[in-house]
PDB file of C-alpha atoms in Angstrom:
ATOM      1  CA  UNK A 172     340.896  12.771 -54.864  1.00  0.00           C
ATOM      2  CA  UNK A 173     340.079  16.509 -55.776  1.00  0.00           C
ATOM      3  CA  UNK A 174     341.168  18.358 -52.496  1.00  0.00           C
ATOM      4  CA  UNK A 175     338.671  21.272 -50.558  1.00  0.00           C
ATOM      5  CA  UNK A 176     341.870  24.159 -51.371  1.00  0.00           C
ATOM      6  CA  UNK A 177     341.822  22.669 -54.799  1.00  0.00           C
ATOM      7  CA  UNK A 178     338.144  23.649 -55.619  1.00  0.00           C
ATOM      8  CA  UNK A 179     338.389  27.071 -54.096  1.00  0.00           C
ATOM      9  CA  UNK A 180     340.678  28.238 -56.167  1.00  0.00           C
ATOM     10  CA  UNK A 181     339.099  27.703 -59.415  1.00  0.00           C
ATOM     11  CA  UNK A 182     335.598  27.653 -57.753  1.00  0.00           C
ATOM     12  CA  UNK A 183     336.208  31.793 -56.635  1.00  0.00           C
ATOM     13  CA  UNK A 184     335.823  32.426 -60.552  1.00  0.00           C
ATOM     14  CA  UNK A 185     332.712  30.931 -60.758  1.00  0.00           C
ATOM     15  CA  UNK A 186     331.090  33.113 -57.567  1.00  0.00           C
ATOM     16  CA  UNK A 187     332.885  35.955 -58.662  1.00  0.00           C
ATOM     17  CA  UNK A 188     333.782  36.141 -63.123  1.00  0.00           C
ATOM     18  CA  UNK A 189     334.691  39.382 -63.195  1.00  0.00           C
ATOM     19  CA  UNK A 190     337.739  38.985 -60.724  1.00  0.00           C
ATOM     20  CA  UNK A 191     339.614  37.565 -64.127  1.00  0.00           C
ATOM     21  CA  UNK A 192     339.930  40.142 -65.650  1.00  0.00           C
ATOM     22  CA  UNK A 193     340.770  41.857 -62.377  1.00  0.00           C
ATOM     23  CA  UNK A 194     343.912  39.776 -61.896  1.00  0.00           C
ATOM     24  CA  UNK A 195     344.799  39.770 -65.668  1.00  0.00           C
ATOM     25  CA  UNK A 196     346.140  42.907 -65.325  1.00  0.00           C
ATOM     26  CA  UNK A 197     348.977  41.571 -62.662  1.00  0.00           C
ATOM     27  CA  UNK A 198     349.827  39.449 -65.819  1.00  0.00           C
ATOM     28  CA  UNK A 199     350.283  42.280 -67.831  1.00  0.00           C
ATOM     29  CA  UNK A 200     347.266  41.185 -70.376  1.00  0.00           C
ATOM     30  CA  UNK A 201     344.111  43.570 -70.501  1.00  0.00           C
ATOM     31  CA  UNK A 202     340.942  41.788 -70.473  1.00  0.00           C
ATOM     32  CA  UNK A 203     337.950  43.891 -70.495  1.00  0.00           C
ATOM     33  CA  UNK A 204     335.760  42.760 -67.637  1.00  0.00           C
ATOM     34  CA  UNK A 205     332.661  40.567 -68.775  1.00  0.00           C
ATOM     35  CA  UNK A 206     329.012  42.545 -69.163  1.00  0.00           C
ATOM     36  CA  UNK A 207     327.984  38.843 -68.550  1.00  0.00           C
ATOM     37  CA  UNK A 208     329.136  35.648 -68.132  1.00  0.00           C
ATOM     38  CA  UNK A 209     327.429  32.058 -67.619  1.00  0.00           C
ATOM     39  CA  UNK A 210     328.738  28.539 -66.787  1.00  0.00           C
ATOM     40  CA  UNK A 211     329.000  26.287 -69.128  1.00  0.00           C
ATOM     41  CA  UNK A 212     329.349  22.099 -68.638  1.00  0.00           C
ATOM     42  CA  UNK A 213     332.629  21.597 -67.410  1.00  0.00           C
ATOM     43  CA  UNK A 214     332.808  17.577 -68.682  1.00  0.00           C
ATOM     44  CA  UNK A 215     334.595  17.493 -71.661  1.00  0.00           C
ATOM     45  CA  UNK A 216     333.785  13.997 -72.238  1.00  0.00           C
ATOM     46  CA  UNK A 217     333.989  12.523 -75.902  1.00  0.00           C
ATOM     47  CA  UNK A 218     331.648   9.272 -77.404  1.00  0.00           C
ATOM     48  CA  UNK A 219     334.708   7.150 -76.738  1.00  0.00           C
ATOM     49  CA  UNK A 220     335.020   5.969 -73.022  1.00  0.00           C
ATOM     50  CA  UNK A 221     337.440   9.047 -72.232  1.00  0.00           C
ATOM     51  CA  UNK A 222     336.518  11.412 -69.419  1.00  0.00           C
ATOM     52  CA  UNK A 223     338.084  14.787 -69.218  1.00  0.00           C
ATOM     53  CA  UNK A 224     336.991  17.280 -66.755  1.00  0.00           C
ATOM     54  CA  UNK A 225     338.207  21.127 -66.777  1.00  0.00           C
ATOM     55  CA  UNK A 226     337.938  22.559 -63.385  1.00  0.00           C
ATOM     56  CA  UNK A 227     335.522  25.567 -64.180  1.00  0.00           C
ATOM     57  CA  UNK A 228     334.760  26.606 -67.503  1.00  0.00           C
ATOM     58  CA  UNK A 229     332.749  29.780 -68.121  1.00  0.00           C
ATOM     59  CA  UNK A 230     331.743  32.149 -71.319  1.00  0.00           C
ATOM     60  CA  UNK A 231     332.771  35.722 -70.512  1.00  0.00           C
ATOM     61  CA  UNK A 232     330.697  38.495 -73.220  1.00  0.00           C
ATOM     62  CA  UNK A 233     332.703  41.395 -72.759  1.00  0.00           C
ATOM     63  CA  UNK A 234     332.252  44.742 -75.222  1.00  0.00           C
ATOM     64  CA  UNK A 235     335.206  43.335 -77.035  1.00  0.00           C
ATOM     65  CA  UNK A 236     333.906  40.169 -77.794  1.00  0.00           C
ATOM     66  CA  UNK A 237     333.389  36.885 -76.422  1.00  0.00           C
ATOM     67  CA  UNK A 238     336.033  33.742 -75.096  1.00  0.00           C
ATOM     68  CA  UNK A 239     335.952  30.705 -73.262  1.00  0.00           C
ATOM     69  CA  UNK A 240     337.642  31.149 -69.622  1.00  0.00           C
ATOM     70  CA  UNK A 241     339.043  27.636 -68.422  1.00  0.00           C
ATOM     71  CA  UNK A 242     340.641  27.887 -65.002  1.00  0.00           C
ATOM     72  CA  UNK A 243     342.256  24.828 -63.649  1.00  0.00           C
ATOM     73  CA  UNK A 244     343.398  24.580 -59.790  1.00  0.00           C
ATOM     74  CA  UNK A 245     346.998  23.077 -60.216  1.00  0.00           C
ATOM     75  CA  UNK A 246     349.422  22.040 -56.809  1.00  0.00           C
ATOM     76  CA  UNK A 247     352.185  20.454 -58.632  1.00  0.00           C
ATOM     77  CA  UNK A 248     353.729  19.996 -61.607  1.00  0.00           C
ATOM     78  CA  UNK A 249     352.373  17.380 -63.908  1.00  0.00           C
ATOM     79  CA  UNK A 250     353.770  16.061 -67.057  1.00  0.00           C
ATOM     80  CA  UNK A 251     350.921  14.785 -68.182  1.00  0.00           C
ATOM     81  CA  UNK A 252     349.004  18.223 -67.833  1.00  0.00           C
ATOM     82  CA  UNK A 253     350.111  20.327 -70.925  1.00  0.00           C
ATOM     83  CA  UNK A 254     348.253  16.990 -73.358  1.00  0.00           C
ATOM     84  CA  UNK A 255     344.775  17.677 -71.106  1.00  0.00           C
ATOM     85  CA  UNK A 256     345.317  21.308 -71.029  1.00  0.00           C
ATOM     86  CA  UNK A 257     345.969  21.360 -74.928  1.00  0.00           C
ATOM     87  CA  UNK A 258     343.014  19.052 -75.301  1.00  0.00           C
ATOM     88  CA  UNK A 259     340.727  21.061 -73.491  1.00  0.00           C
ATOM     89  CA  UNK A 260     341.098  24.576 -75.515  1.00  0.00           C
ATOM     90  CA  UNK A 261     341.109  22.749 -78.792  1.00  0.00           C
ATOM     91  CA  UNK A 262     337.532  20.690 -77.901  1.00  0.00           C
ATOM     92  CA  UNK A 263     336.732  23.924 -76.456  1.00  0.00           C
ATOM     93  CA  UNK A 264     337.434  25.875 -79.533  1.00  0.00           C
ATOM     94  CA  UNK A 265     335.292  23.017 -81.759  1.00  0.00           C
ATOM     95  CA  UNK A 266     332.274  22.919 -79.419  1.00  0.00           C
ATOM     96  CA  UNK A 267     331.314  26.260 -78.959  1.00  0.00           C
ATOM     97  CA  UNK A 268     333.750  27.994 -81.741  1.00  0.00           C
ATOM     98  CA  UNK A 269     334.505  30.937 -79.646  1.00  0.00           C
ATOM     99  CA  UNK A 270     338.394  31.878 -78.759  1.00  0.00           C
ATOM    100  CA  UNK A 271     339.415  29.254 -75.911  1.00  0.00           C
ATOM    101  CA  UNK A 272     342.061  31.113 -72.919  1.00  0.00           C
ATOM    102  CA  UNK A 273     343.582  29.039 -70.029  1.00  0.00           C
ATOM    103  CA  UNK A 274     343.960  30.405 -66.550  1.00  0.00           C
ATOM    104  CA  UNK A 275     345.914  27.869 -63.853  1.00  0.00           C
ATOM    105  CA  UNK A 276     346.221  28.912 -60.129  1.00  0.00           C
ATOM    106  CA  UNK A 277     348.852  27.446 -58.043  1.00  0.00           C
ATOM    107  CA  UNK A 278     349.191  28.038 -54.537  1.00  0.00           C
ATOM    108  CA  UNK A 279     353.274  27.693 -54.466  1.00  0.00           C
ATOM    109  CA  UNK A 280     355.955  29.408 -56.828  1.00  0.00           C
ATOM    110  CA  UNK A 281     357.796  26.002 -57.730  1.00  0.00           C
ATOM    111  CA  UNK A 282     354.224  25.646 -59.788  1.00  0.00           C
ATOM    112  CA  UNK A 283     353.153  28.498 -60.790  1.00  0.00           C
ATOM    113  CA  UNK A 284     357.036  28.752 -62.583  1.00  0.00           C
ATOM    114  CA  UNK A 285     356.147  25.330 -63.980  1.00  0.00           C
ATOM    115  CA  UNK A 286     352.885  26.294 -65.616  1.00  0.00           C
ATOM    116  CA  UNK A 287     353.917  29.560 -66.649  1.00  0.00           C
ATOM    117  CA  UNK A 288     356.372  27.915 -69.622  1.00  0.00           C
ATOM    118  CA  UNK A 289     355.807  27.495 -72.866  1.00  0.00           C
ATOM    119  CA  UNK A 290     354.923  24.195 -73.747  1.00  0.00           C
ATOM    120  CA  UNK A 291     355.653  23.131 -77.378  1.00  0.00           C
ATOM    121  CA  UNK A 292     353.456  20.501 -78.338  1.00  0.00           C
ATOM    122  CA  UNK A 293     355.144  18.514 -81.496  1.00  0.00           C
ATOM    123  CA  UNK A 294     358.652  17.833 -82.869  1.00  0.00           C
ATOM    124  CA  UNK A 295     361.530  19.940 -82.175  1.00  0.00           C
ATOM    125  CA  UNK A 296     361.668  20.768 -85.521  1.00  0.00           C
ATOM    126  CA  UNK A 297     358.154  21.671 -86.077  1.00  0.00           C
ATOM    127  CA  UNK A 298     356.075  21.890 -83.050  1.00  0.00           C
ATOM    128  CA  UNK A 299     352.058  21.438 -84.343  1.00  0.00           C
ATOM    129  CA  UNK A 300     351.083  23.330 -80.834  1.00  0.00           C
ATOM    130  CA  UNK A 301     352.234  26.131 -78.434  1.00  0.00           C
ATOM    131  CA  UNK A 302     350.059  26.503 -75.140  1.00  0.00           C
ATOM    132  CA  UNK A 303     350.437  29.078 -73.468  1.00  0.00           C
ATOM    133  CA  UNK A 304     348.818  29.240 -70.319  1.00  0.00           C
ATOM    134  CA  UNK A 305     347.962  32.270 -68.070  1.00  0.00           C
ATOM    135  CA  UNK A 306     349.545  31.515 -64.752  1.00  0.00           C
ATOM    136  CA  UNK A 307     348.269  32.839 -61.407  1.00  0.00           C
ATOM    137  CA  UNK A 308     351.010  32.503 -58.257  1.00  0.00           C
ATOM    138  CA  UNK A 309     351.903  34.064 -55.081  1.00  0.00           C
ATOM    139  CA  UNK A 310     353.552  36.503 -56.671  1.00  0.00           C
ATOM    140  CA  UNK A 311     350.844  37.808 -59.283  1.00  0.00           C
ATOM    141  CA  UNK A 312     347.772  38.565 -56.738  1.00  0.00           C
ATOM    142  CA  UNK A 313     349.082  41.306 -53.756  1.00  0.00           C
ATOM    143  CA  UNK A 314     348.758  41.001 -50.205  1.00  0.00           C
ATOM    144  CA  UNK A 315     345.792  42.782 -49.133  1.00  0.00           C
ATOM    145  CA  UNK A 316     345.799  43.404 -45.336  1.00  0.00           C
ATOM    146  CA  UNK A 317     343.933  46.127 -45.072  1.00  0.00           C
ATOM    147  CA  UNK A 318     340.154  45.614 -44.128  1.00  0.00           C
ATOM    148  CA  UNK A 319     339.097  48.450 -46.268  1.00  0.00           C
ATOM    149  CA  UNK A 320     340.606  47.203 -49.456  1.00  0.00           C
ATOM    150  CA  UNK A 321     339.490  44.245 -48.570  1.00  0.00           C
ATOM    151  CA  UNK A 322     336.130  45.140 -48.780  1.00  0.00           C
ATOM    152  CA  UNK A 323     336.450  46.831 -51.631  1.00  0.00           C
ATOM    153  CA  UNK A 324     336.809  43.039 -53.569  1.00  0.00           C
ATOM    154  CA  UNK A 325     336.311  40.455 -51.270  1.00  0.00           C
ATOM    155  CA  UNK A 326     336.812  37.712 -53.574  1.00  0.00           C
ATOM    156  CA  UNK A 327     340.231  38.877 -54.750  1.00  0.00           C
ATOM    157  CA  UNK A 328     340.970  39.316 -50.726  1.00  0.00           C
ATOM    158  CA  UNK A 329     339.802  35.143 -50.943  1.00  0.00           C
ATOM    159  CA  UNK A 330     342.270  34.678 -53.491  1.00  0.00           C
ATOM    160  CA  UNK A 331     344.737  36.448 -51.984  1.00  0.00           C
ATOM    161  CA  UNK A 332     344.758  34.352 -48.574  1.00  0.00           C
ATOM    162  CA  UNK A 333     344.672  31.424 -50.211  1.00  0.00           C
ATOM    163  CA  UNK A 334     347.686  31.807 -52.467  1.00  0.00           C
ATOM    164  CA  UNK A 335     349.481  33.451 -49.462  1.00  0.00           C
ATOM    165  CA  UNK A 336     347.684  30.688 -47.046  1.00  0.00           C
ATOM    166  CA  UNK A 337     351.638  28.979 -46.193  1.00  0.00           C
ATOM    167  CA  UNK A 338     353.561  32.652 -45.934  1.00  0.00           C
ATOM    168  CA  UNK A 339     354.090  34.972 -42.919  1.00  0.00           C
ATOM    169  CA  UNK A 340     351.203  37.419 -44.188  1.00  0.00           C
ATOM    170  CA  UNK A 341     348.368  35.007 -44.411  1.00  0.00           C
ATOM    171  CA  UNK A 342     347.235  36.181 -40.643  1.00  0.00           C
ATOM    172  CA  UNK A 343     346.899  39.663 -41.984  1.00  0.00           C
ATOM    173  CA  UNK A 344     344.705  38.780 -45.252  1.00  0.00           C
ATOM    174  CA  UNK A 345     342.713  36.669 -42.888  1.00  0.00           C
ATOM    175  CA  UNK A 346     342.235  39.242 -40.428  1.00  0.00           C
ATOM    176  CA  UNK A 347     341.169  41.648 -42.947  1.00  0.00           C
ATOM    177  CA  UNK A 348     338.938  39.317 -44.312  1.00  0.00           C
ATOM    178  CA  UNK A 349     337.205  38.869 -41.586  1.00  0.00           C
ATOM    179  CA  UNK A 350     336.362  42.715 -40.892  1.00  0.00           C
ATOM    180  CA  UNK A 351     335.303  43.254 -44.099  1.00  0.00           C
ATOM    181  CA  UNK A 352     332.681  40.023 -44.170  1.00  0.00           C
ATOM    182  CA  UNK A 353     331.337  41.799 -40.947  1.00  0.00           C
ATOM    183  CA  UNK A 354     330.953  45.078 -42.701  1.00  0.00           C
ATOM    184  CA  UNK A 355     328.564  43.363 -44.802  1.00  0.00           C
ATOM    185  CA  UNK A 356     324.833  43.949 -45.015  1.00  0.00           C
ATOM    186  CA  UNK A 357     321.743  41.496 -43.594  1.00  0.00           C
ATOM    187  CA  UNK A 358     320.980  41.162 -47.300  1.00  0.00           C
ATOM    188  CA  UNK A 359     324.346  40.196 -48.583  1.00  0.00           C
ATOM    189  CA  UNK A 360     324.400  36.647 -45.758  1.00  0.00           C
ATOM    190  CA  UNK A 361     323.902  34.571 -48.427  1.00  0.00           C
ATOM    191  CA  UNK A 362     327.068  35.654 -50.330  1.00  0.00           C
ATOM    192  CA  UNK A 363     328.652  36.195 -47.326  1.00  0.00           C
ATOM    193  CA  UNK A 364     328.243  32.192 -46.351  1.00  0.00           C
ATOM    194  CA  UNK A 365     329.440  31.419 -49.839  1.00  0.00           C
ATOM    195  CA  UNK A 366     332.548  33.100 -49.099  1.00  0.00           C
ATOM    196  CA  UNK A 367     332.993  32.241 -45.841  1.00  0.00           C
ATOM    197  CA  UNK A 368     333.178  28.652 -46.998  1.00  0.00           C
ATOM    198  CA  UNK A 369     335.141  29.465 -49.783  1.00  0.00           C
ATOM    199  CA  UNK A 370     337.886  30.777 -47.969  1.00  0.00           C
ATOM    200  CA  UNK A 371     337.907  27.792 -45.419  1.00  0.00           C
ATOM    201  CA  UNK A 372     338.711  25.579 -48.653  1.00  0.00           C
ATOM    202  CA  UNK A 373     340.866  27.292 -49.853  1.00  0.00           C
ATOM    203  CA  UNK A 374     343.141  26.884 -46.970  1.00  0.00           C
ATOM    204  CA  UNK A 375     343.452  23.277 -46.668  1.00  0.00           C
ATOM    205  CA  UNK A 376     345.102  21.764 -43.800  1.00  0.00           C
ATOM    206  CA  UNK A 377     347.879  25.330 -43.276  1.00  0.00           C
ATOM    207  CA  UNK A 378     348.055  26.510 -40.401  1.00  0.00           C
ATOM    208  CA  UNK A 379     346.187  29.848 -41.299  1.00  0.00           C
ATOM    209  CA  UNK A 380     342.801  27.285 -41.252  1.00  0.00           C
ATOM    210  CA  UNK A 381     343.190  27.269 -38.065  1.00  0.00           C
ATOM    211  CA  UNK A 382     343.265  30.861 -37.702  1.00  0.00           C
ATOM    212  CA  UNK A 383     340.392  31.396 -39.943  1.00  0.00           C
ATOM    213  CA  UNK A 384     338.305  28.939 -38.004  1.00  0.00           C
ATOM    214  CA  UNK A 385     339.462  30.427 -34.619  1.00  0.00           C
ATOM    215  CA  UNK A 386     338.338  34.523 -36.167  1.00  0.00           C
ATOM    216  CA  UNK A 387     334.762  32.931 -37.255  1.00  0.00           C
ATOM    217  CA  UNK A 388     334.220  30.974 -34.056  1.00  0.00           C
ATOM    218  CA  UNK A 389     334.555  34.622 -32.436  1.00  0.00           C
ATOM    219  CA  UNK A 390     333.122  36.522 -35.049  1.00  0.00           C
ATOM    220  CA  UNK A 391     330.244  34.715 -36.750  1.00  0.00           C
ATOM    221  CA  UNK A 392     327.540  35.810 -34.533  1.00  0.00           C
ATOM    222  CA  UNK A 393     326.662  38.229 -36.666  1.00  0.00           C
ATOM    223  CA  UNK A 394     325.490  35.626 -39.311  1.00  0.00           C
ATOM    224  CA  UNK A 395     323.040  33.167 -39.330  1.00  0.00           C
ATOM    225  CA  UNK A 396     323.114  31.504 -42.519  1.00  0.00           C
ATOM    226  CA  UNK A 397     323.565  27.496 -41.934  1.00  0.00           C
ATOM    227  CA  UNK A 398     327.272  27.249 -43.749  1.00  0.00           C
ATOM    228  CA  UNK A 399     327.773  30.482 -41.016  1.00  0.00           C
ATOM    229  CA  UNK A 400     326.513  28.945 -38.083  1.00  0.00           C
ATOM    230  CA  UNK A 401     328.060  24.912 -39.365  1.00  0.00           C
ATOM    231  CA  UNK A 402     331.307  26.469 -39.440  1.00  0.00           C
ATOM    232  CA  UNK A 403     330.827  28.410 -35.958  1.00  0.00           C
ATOM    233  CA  UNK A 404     329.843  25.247 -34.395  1.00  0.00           C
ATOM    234  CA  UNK A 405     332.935  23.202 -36.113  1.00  0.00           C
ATOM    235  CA  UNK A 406     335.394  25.901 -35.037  1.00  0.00           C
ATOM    236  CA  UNK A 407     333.822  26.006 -31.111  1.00  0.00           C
ATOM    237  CA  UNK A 408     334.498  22.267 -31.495  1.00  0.00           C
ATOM    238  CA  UNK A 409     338.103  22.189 -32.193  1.00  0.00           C
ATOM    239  CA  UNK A 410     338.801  24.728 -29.226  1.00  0.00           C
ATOM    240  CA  UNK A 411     337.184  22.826 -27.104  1.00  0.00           C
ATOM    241  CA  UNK A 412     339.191  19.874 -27.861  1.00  0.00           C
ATOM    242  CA  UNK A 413     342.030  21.571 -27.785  1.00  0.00           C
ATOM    243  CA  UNK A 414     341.239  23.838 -24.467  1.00  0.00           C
ATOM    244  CA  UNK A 415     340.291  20.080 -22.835  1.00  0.00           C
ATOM    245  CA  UNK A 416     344.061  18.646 -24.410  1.00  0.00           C
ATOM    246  CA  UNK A 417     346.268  21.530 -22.873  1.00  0.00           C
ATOM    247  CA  UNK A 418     344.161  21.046 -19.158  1.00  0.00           C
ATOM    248  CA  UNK A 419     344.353  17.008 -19.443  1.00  0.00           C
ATOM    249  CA  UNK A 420     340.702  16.576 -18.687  1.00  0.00           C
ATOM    250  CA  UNK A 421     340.571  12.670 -19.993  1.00  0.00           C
ATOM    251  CA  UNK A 422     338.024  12.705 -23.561  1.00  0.00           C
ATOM    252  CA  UNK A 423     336.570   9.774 -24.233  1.00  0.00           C
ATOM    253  CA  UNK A 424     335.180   8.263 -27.609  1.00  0.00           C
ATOM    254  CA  UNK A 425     332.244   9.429 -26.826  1.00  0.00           C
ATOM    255  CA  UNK A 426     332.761  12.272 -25.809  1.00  0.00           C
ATOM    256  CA  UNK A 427     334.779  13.450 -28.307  1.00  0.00           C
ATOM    257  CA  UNK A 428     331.506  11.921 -30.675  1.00  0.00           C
ATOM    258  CA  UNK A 429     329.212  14.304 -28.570  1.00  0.00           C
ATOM    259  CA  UNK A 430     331.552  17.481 -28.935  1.00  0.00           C
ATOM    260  CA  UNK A 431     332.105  17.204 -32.493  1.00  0.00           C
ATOM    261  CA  UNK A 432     328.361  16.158 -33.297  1.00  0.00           C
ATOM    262  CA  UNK A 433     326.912  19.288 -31.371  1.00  0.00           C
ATOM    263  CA  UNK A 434     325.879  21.757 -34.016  1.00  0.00           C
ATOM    264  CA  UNK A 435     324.851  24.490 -31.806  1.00  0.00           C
ATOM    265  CA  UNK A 436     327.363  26.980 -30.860  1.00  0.00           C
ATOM    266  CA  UNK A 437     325.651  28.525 -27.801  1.00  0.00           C
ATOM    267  CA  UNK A 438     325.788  25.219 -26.272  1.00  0.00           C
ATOM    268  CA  UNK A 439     329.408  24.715 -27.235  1.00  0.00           C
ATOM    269  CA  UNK A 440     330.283  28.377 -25.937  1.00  0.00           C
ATOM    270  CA  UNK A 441     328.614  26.959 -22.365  1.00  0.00           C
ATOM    271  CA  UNK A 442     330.818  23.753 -22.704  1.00  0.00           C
ATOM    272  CA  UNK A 443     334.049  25.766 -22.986  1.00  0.00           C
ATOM    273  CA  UNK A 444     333.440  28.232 -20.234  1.00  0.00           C
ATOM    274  CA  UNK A 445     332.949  24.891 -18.150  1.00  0.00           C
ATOM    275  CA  UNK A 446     336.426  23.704 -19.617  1.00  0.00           C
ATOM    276  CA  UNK A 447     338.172  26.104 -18.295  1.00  0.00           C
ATOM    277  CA  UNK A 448     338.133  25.125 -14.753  1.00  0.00           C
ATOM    278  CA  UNK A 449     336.194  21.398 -15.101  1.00  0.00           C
ATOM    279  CA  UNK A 450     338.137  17.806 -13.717  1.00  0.00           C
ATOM    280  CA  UNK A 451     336.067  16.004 -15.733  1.00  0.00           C
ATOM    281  CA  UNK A 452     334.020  15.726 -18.867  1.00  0.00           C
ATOM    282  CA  UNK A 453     330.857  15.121 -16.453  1.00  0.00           C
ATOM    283  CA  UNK A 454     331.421  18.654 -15.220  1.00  0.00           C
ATOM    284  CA  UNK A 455     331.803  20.041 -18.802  1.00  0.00           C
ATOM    285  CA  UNK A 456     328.536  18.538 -19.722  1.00  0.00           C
ATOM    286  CA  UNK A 457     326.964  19.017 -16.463  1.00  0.00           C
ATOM    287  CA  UNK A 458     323.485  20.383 -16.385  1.00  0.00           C
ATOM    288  CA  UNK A 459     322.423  18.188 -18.877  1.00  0.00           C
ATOM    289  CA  UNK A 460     323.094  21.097 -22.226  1.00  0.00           C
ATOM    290  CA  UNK A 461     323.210  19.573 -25.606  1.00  0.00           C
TER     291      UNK A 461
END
């Protein structure tokens, strides 16, 4: 099953095409960034009863010319990866006949070393293939904890948490992040949900989700898109729980049903000021709210 941290990190180059080229450069290959750049069907599926998927798969027309951007999400090494990857760029290369390139993200170094070989496809003697992917790790996108470079390119700030999400800095990206989605205008909410969801998949079950969910329980107020306010409400929810857990107020199934369910954060802001000093789960939902 395709994990939420796995689709963010091929998913950021869809919302945002232009950050390839962006983060080329930390490979040391220029790209030219794309005057335009459209999806194209990611199922790469042939007549025969064999499905293969790339993970996002987008034309990018730059002044240069034109290629074929495949980005695949990878969390481990995979022997059987370098055959789909190969696969992919050559039915690539015969469907549309434009120049096929291969990005893979991993979110640990033991990967990202892994993809970044060469794989020789072919005898020793006379290998038919060489792929040679472009690899994206920790080490290739910076740290950016300040909220005014942040800003400045909030989807490489995405990328940056979440290939940072397990190290030391991940709080500062996050908190950044954060300040710079509230510097954001009325009319940029809808991107700003997009990216607020985004980042929340891209950090999986770390411990820097929790952090994210915590700094947008406090901080999303200021939006009022519905993946906003959803992930308000679900981070209100967990602090409850978790307020209720440290005071040993007993939660029952139900309760725990009702808490969880509750998609309104006012009323779960009320609930959790009656936490803090309630015996009972009566008391916490006393008054009748929600």
């Amino acid at each position: 099953m395709v994990s939420s941290s796995h689709e963010a990190l091929h998913r950021i180059f869809q919302q945002e095409p232009g950050l390839f080229s962006r983060v080329a450069r930390n490979l040391g290959v220029a790209f030219p960034p794309p005057v335009s750049a459209s999806e194209l069907s990611t199922d790469l599926t042939e007549i025969q009863p064999l499905e293969r998927r790339v993970d996002t798969l987008l034309r990018m027309d730059t002044e240069d010319g034109s290629f074929v951007l495949a980005v695949e999400s990878q969390s481990r090494p995979s022997a059987d990866k370098p055959a789909s990857w190969a696969y992919y760029l050559s039915h690539v290369y015969a469907k549309y006949g434009v120049p096929p390139v291969l990005l893979v993200v991993c979110p640990d170094r033991k990967t990202a070393a892994w993809a970044g070989r060469r794989f020789d496809i072919g005898p020793r003697q006379w290998p038919s293939l060489t792929l040679r992917p472009l690899v994206l790790g920790p080490d290739d996108v910076p740290v950016i904890d300040s909220p005014d470079e942040a800003a400045r390119d909030i989807p490489l700030t995405i990328l940056s948490a979440a290939l940072h999400r397990s190290e030391p800095e991940a709080d500062a990206i996050l908190n950044a992040l954060a300040k710079a989605l509230k510097g954001l205008s009325a009319d940029d909410e809808s991107s700003a949900g997009t990216f607020i969801e985004l980042m929340e998949q891209g950090l999986g079950t770390t411990r820097a989700a929790e952090l994210w969910r915590h700094l947008m329980a406090v901080d999303l107020s200021f939006f009022q898109s519905q993946t906003a306010q959803q992930l308000r409400a679900e981070g209100e929810a967990k602090a409850l729980l978790l307020l209720l857990g440290h005071r040993g107020v007993e939660v029952g199934d139900g309760d725990r049903e009702r808490i969880v369910g509750c998609g309104d954060p006012e009323v779960l802001d009320e609930w959790f000021k009656r936490a803090l000093t309630a015996g009972s789960m009566a008391e916490v939902f006393g008054g009748g709210v929600g």
